[in-house]
PDB file of C-alpha atoms in Angstrom:
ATOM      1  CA  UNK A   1     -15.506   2.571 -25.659  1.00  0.00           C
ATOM      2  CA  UNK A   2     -12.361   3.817 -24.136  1.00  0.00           C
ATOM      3  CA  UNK A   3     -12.000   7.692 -23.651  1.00  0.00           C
ATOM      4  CA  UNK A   4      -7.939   8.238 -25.038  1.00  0.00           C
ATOM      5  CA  UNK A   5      -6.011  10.474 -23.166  1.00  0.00           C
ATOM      6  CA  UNK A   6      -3.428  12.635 -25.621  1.00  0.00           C
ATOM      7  CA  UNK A   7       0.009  11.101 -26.024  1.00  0.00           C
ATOM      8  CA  UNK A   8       1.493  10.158 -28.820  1.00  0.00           C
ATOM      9  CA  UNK A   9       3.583   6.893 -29.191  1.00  0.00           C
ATOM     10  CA  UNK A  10       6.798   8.614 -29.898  1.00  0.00           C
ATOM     11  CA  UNK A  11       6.728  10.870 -26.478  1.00  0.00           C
ATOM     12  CA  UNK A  12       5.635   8.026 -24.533  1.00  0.00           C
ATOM     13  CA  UNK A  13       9.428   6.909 -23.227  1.00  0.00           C
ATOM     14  CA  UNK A  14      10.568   9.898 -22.943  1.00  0.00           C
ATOM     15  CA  UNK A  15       6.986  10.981 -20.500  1.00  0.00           C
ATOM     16  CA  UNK A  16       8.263  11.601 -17.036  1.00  0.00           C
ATOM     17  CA  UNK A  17       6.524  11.956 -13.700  1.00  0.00           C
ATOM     18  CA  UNK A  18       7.397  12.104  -9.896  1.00  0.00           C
ATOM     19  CA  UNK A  19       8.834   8.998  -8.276  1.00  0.00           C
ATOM     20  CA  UNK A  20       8.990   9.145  -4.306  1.00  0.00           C
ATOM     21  CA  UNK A  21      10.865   5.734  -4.599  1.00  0.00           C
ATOM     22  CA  UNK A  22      11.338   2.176  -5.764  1.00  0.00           C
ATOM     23  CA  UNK A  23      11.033  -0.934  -4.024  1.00  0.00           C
ATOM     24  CA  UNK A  24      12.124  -4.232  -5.263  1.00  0.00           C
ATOM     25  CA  UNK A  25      11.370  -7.920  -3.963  1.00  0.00           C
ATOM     26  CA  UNK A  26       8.187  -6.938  -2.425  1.00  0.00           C
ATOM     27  CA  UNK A  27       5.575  -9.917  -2.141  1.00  0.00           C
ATOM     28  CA  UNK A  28       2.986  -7.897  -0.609  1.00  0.00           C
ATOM     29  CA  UNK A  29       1.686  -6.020  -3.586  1.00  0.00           C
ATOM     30  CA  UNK A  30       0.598  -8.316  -6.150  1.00  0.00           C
ATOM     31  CA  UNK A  31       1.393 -11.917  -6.985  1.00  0.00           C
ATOM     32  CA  UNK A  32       5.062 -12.920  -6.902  1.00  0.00           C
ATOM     33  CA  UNK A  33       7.872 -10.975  -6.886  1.00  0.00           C
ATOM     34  CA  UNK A  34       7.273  -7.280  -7.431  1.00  0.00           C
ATOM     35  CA  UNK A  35       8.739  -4.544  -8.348  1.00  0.00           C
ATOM     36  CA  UNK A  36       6.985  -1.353  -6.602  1.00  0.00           C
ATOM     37  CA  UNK A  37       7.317   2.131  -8.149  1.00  0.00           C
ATOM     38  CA  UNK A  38       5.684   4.237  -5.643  1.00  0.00           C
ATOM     39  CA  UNK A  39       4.575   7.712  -7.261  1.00  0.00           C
ATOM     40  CA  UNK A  40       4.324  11.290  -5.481  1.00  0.00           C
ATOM     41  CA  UNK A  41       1.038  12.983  -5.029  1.00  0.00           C
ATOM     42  CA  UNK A  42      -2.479  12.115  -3.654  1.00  0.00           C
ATOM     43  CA  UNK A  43      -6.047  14.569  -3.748  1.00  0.00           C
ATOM     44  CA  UNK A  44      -6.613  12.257   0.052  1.00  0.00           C
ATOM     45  CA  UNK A  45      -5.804  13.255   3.128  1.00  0.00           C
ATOM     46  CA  UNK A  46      -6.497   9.900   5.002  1.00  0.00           C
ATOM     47  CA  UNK A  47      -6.040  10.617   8.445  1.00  0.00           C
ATOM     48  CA  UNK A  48      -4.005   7.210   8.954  1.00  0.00           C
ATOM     49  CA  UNK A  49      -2.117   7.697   5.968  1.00  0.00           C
ATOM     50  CA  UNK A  50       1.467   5.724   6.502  1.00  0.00           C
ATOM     51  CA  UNK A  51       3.348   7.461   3.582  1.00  0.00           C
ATOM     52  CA  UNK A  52       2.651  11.317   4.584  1.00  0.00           C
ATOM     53  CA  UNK A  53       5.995  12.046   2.368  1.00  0.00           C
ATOM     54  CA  UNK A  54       3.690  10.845  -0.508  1.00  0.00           C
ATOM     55  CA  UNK A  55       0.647  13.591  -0.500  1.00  0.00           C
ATOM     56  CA  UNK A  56       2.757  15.812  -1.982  1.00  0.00           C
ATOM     57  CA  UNK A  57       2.841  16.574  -6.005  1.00  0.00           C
ATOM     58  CA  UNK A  58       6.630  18.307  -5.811  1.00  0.00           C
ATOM     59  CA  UNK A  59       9.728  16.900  -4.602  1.00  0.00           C
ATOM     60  CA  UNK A  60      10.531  17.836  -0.852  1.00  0.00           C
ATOM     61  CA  UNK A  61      13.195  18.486   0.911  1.00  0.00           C
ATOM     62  CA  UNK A  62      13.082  17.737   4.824  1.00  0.00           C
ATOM     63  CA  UNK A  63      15.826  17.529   7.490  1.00  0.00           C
ATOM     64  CA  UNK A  64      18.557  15.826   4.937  1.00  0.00           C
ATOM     65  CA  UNK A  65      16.228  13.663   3.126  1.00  0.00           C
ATOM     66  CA  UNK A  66      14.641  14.070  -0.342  1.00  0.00           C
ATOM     67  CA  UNK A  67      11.288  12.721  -0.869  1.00  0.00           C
ATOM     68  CA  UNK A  68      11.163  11.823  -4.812  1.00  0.00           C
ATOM     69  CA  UNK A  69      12.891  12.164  -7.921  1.00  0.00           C
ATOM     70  CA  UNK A  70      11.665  12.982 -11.437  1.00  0.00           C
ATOM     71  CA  UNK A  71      12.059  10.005 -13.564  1.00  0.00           C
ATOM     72  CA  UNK A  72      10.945   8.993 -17.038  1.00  0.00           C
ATOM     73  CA  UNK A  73       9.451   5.887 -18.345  1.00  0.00           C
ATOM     74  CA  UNK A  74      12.351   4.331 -19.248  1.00  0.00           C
ATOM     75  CA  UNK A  75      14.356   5.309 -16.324  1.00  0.00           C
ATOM     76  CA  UNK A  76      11.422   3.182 -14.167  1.00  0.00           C
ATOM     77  CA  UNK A  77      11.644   0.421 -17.239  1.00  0.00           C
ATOM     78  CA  UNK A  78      15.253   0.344 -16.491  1.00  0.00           C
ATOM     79  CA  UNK A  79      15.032  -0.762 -12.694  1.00  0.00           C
ATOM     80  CA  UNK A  80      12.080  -2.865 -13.426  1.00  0.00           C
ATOM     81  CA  UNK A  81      13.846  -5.136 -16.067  1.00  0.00           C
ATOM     82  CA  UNK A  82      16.703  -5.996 -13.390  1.00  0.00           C
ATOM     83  CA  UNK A  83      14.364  -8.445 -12.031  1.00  0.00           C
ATOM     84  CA  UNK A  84      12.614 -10.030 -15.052  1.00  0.00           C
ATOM     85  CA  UNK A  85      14.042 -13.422 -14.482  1.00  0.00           C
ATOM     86  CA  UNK A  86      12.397 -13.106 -11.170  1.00  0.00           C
ATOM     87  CA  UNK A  87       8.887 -11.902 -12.850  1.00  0.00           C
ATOM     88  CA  UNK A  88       8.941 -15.240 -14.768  1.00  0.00           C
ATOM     89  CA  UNK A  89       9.427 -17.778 -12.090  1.00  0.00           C
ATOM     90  CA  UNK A  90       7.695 -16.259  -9.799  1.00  0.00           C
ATOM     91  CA  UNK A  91       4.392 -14.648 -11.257  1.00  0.00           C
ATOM     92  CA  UNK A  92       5.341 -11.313 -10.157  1.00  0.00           C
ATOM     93  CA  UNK A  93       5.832  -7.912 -12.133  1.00  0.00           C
ATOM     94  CA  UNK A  94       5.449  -4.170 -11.431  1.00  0.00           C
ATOM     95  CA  UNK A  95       3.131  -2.924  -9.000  1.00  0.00           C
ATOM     96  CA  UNK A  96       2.427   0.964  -9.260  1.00  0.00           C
ATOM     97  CA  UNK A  97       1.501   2.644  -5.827  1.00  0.00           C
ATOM     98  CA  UNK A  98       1.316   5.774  -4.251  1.00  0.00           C
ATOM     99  CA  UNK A  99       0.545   8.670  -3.498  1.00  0.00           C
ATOM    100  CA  UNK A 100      -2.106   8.021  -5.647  1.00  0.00           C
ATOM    101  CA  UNK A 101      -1.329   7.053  -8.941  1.00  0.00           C
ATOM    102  CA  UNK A 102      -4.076   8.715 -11.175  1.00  0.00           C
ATOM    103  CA  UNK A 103      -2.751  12.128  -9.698  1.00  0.00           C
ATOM    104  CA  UNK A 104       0.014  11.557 -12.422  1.00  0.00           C
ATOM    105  CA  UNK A 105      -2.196   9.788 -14.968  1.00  0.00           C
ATOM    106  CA  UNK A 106      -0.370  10.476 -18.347  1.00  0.00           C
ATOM    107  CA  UNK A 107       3.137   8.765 -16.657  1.00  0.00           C
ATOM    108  CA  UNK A 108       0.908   5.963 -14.860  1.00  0.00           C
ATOM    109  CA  UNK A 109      -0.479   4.965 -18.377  1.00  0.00           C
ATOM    110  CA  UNK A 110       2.483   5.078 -20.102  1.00  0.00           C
ATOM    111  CA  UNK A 111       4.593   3.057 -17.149  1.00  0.00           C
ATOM    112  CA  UNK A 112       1.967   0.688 -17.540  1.00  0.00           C
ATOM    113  CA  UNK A 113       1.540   0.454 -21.243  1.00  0.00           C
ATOM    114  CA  UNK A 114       5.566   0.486 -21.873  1.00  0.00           C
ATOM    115  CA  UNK A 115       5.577  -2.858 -18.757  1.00  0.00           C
ATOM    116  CA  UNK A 116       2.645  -4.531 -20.939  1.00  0.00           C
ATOM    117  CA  UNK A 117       4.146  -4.400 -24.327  1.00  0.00           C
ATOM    118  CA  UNK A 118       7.070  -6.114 -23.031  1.00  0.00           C
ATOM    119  CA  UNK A 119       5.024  -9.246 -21.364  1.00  0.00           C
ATOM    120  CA  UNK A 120       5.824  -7.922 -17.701  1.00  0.00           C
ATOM    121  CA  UNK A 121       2.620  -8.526 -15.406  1.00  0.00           C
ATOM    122  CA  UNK A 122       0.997  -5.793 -14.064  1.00  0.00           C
ATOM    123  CA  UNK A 123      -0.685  -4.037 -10.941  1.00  0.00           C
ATOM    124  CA  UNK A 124      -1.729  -1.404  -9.253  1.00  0.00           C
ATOM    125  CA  UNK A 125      -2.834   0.388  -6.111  1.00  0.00           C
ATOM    126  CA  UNK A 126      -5.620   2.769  -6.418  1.00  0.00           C
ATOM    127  CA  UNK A 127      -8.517   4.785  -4.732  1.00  0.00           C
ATOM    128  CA  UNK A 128     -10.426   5.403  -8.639  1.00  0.00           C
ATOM    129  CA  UNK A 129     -10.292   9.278  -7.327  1.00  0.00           C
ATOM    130  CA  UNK A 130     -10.205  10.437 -10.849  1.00  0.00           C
ATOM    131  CA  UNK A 131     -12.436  11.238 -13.922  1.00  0.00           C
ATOM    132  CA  UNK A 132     -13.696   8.165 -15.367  1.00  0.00           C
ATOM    133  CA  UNK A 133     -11.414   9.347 -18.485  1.00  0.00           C
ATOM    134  CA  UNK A 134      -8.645   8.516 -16.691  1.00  0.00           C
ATOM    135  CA  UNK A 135      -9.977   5.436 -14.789  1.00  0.00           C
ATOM    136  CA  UNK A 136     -10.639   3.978 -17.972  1.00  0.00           C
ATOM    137  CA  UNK A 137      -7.726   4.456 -20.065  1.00  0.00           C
ATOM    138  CA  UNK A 138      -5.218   2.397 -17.683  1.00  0.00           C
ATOM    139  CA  UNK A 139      -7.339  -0.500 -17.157  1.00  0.00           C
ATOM    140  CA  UNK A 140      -6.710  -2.164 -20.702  1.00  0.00           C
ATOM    141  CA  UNK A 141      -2.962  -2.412 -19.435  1.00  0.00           C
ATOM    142  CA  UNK A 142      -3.493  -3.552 -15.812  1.00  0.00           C
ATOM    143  CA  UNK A 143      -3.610  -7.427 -14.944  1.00  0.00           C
ATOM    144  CA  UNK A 144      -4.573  -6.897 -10.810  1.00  0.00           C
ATOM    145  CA  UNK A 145      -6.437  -3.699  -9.992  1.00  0.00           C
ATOM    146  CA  UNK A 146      -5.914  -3.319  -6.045  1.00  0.00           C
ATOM    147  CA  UNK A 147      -8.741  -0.648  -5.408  1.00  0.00           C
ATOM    148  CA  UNK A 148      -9.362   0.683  -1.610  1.00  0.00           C
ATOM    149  CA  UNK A 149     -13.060   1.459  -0.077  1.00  0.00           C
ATOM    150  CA  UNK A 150     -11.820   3.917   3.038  1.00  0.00           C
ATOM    151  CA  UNK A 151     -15.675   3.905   4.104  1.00  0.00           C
ATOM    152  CA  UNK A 152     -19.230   3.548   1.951  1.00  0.00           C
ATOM    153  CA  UNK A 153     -20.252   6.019   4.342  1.00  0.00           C
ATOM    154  CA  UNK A 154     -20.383   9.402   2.526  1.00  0.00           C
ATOM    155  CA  UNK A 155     -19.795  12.004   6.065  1.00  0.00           C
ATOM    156  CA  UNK A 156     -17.453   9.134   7.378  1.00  0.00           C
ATOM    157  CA  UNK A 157     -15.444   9.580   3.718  1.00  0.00           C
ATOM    158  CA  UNK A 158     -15.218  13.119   4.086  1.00  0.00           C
ATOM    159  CA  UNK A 159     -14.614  13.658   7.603  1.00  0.00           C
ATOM    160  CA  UNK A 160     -11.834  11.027   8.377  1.00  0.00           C
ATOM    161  CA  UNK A 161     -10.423  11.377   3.628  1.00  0.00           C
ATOM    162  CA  UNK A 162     -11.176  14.812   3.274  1.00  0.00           C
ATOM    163  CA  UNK A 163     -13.475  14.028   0.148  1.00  0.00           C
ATOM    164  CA  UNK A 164     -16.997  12.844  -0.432  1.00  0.00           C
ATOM    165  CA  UNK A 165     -16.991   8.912  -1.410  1.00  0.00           C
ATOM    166  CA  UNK A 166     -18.965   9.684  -5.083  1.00  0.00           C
ATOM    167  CA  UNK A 167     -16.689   9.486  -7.673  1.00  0.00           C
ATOM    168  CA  UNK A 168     -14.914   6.284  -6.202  1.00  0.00           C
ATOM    169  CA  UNK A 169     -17.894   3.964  -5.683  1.00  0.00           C
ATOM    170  CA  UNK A 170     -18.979   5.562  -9.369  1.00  0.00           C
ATOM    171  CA  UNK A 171     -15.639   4.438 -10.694  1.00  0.00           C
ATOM    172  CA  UNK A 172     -15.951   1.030  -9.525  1.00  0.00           C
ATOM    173  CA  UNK A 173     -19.519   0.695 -10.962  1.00  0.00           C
ATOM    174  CA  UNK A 174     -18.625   1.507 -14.262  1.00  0.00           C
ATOM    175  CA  UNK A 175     -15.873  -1.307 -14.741  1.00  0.00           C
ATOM    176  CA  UNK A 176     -19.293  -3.520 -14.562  1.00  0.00           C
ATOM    177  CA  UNK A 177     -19.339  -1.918 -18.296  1.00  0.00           C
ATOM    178  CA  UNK A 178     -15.196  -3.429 -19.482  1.00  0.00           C
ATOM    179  CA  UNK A 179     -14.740  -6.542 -21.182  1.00  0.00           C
ATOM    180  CA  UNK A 180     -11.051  -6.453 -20.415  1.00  0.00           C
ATOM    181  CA  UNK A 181      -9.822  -9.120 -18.035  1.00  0.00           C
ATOM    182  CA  UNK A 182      -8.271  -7.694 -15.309  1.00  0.00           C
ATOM    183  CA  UNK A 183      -8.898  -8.930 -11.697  1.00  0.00           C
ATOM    184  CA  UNK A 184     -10.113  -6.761  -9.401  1.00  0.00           C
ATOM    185  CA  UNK A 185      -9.844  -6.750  -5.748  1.00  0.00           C
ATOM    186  CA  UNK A 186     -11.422  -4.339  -3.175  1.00  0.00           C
ATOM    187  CA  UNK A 187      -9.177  -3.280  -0.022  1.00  0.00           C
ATOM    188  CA  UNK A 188     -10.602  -1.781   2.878  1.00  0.00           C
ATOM    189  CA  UNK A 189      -8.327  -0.635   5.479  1.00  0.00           C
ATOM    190  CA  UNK A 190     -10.227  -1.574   9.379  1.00  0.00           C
ATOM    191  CA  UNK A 191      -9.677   1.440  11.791  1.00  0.00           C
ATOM    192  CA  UNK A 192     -11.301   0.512  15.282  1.00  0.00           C
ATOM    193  CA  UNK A 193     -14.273   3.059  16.166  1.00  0.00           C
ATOM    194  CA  UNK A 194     -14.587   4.743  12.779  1.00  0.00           C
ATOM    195  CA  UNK A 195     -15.280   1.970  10.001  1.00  0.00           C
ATOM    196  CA  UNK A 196     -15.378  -1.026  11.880  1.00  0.00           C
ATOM    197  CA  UNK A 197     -19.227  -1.003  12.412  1.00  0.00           C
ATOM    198  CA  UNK A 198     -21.171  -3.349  11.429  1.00  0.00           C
ATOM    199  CA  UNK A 199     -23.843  -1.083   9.455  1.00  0.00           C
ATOM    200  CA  UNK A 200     -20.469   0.166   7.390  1.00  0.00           C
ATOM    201  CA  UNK A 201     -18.904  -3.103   7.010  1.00  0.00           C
ATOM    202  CA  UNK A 202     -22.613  -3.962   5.887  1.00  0.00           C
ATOM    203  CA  UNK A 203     -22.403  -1.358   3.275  1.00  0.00           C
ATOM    204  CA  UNK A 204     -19.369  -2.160   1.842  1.00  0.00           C
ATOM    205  CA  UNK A 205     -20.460  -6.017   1.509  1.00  0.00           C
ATOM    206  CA  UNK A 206     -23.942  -4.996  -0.635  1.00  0.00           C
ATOM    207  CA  UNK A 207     -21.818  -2.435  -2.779  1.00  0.00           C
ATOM    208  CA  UNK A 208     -18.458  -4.831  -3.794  1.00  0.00           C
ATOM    209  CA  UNK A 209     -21.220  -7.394  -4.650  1.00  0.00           C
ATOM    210  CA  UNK A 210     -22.611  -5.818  -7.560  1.00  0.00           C
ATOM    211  CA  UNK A 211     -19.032  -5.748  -9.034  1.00  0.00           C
ATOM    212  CA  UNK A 212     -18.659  -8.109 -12.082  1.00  0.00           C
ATOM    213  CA  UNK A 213     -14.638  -8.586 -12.025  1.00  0.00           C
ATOM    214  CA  UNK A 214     -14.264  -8.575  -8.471  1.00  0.00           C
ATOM    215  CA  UNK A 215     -11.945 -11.497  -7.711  1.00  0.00           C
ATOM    216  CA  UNK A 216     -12.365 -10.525  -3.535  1.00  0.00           C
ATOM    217  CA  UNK A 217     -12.264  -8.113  -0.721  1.00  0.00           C
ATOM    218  CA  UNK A 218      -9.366  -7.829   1.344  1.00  0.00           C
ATOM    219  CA  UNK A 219      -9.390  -6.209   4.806  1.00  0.00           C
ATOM    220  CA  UNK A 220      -6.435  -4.682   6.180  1.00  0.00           C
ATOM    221  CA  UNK A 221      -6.288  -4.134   9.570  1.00  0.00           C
ATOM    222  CA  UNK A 222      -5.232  -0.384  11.034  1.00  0.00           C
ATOM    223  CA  UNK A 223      -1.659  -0.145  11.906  1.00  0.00           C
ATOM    224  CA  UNK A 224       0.726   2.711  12.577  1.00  0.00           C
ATOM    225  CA  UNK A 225       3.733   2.723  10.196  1.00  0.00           C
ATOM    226  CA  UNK A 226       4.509   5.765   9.187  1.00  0.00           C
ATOM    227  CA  UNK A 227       4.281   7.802  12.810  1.00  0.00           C
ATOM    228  CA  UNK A 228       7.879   8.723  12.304  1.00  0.00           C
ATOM    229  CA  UNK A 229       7.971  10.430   9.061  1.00  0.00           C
ATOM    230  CA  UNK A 230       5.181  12.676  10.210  1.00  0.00           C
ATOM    231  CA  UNK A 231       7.375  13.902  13.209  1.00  0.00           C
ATOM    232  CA  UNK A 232      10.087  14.234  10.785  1.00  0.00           C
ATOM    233  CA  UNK A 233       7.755  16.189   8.502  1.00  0.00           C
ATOM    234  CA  UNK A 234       6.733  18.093  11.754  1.00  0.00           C
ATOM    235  CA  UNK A 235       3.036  17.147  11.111  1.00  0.00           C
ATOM    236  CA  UNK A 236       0.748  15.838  13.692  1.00  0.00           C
ATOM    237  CA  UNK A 237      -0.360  11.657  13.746  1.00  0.00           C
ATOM    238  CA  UNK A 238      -4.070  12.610  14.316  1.00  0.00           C
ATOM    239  CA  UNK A 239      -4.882   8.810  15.038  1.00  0.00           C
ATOM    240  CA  UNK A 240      -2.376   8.066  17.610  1.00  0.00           C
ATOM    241  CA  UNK A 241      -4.912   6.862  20.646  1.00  0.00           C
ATOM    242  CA  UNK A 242      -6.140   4.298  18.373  1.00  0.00           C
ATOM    243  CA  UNK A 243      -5.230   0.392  18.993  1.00  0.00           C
ATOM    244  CA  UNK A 244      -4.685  -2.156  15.657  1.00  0.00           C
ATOM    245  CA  UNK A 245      -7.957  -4.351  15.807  1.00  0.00           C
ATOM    246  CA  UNK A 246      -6.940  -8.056  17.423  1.00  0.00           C
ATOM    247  CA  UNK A 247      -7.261 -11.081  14.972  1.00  0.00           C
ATOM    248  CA  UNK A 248     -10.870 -11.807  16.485  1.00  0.00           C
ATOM    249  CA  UNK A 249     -12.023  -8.339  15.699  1.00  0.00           C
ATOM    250  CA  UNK A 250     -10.926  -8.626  11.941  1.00  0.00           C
ATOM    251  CA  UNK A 251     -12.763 -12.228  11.815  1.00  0.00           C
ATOM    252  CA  UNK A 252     -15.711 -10.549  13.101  1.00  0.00           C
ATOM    253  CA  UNK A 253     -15.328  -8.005  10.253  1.00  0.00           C
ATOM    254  CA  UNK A 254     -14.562 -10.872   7.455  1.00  0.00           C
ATOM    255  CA  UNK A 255     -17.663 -12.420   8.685  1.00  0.00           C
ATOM    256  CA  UNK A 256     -20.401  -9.325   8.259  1.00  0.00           C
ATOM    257  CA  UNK A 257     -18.814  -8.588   4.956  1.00  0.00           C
ATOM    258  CA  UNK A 258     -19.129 -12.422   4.188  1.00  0.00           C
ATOM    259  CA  UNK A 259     -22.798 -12.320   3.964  1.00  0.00           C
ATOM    260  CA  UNK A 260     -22.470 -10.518   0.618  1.00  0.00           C
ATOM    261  CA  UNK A 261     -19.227 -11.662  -0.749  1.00  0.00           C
ATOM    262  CA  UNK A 262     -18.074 -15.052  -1.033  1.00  0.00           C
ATOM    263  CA  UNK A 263     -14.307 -14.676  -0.673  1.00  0.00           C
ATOM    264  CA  UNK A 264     -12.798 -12.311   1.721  1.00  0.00           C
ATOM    265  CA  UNK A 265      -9.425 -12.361   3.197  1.00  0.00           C
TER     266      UNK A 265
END
């Protein structure tokens, strides 16, 4: 059973949250044609992190630009029904990113719900770092859950995402327990010389195993977007020595992880 967060259906249009932007014709973030809504606010402090201007909950105000916007449901609804004729022929539909999108979960579930009602497919991109509560109550209105593994590796998690790993890897367990179809696909972002070992990548291939809707893992490798709205923030790049892994590294990766999944990409 479903834990039901408190909103009623009347307040659920008029429910706003913290937008840090809007992005449409992407065809990176689900199938097809999206529409990506990314939201402000994230409990992580991923030391690669390329959206810095996203950790925050308020709205900020840096150098002449504005990071975010309050917006309600049906101020995202109305941006994301420009391009339903593209949604149809093409698969696609909103993708909800971050930030981290359960940090706002009362908008997140009714963005979601108010996309579903009206046919438009539906993703997101997650970490599961929130209560199970929450976790569960978006799930029976997503179609692709996108759900990151920074490390299995509990000190790794909290030295290099400034949290222990628990509640995530919980999270993920637990949709063994839904009977809603939604697909479900692991993404692991591959920094060189801190997750890229083959005992972690090991890890990671044993745990995503025992999960009954995972479609497949994904492996991302390390890049560096996002250096230059930390100078503009006036916040230090911590990872700045470190090289993207070459094509053969990440097929070395695919391949340990490979031994316990059948599709990774």
């Amino acid at each position: 059973m479903h834990e039901k967060l408190e909103i009623t259906k009347a307040s659920e249009e008029e429910t706003t949250g913290v937008v840090l932007r809007i992005e449409r014709g992407s065809v990176y973030d689900g199938d097809g044609f999206r529409t990506v809504v990314f939201l402000k606010g994230c409990p992580l402090r991923c030391l690669w992190c390329s959206t810095p201007e996203s950790q925050s909950h308020g709205i900020e105000y840096v150098k002449g630009t504005t990071y975010g916007q309050v917006m309600s449901v049906e101020d995202v609804m109305k941006e994301v029904r420009k391009d339903s004729c593209c949604y149809f022929h093409s698969g696609g539909g909103l993708t909800l990113s971050g930030g981290e999108i359960l940090a706002q979960p009362i908008f997140t579930r009714s963005l979601l719900k108010a996309a579903w009602e009206e046919c438009v497919n539906t993703a997101i991109e997650t970490t599961f770092f929130a209560p199970w509560k929450v976790v569960s109550s978006i799930l029976p209105y997503v179609d692709t859950a996108f759900v990151d593994i920074k490390m299995f590796n509990n000190q790794l998690h909290k030295k290099y995402v400034g949290s222990n790993n628990k509640r995530i890897l919980e999270n993920l367990l637990k949709t063994n327990e839904l009977e809603e179809n939604f697909r479900l696909i692991v993404r692991v972002p591959v920094i060189p010389g801190i997750n890229d070992a083959q005992e972690e990548l090991e890890g990671i291939g044993e745990f995503c195993a025992k999960l009954t809707h995972l479609e497949h893992v994904q492996l991302l490798p390390y890049h560096r977007l996002g250096t230059e709205t930390y100078k503009k923030l006036d916040r230090e790049y911590q990872l700045a020595d470190i090289l993207p892994p070459s094509s053969e590294h990440m097929s070395q990766c695919r391949k340990i992880v490979r031994k316990h999944v059948e599709k990774v990409i």
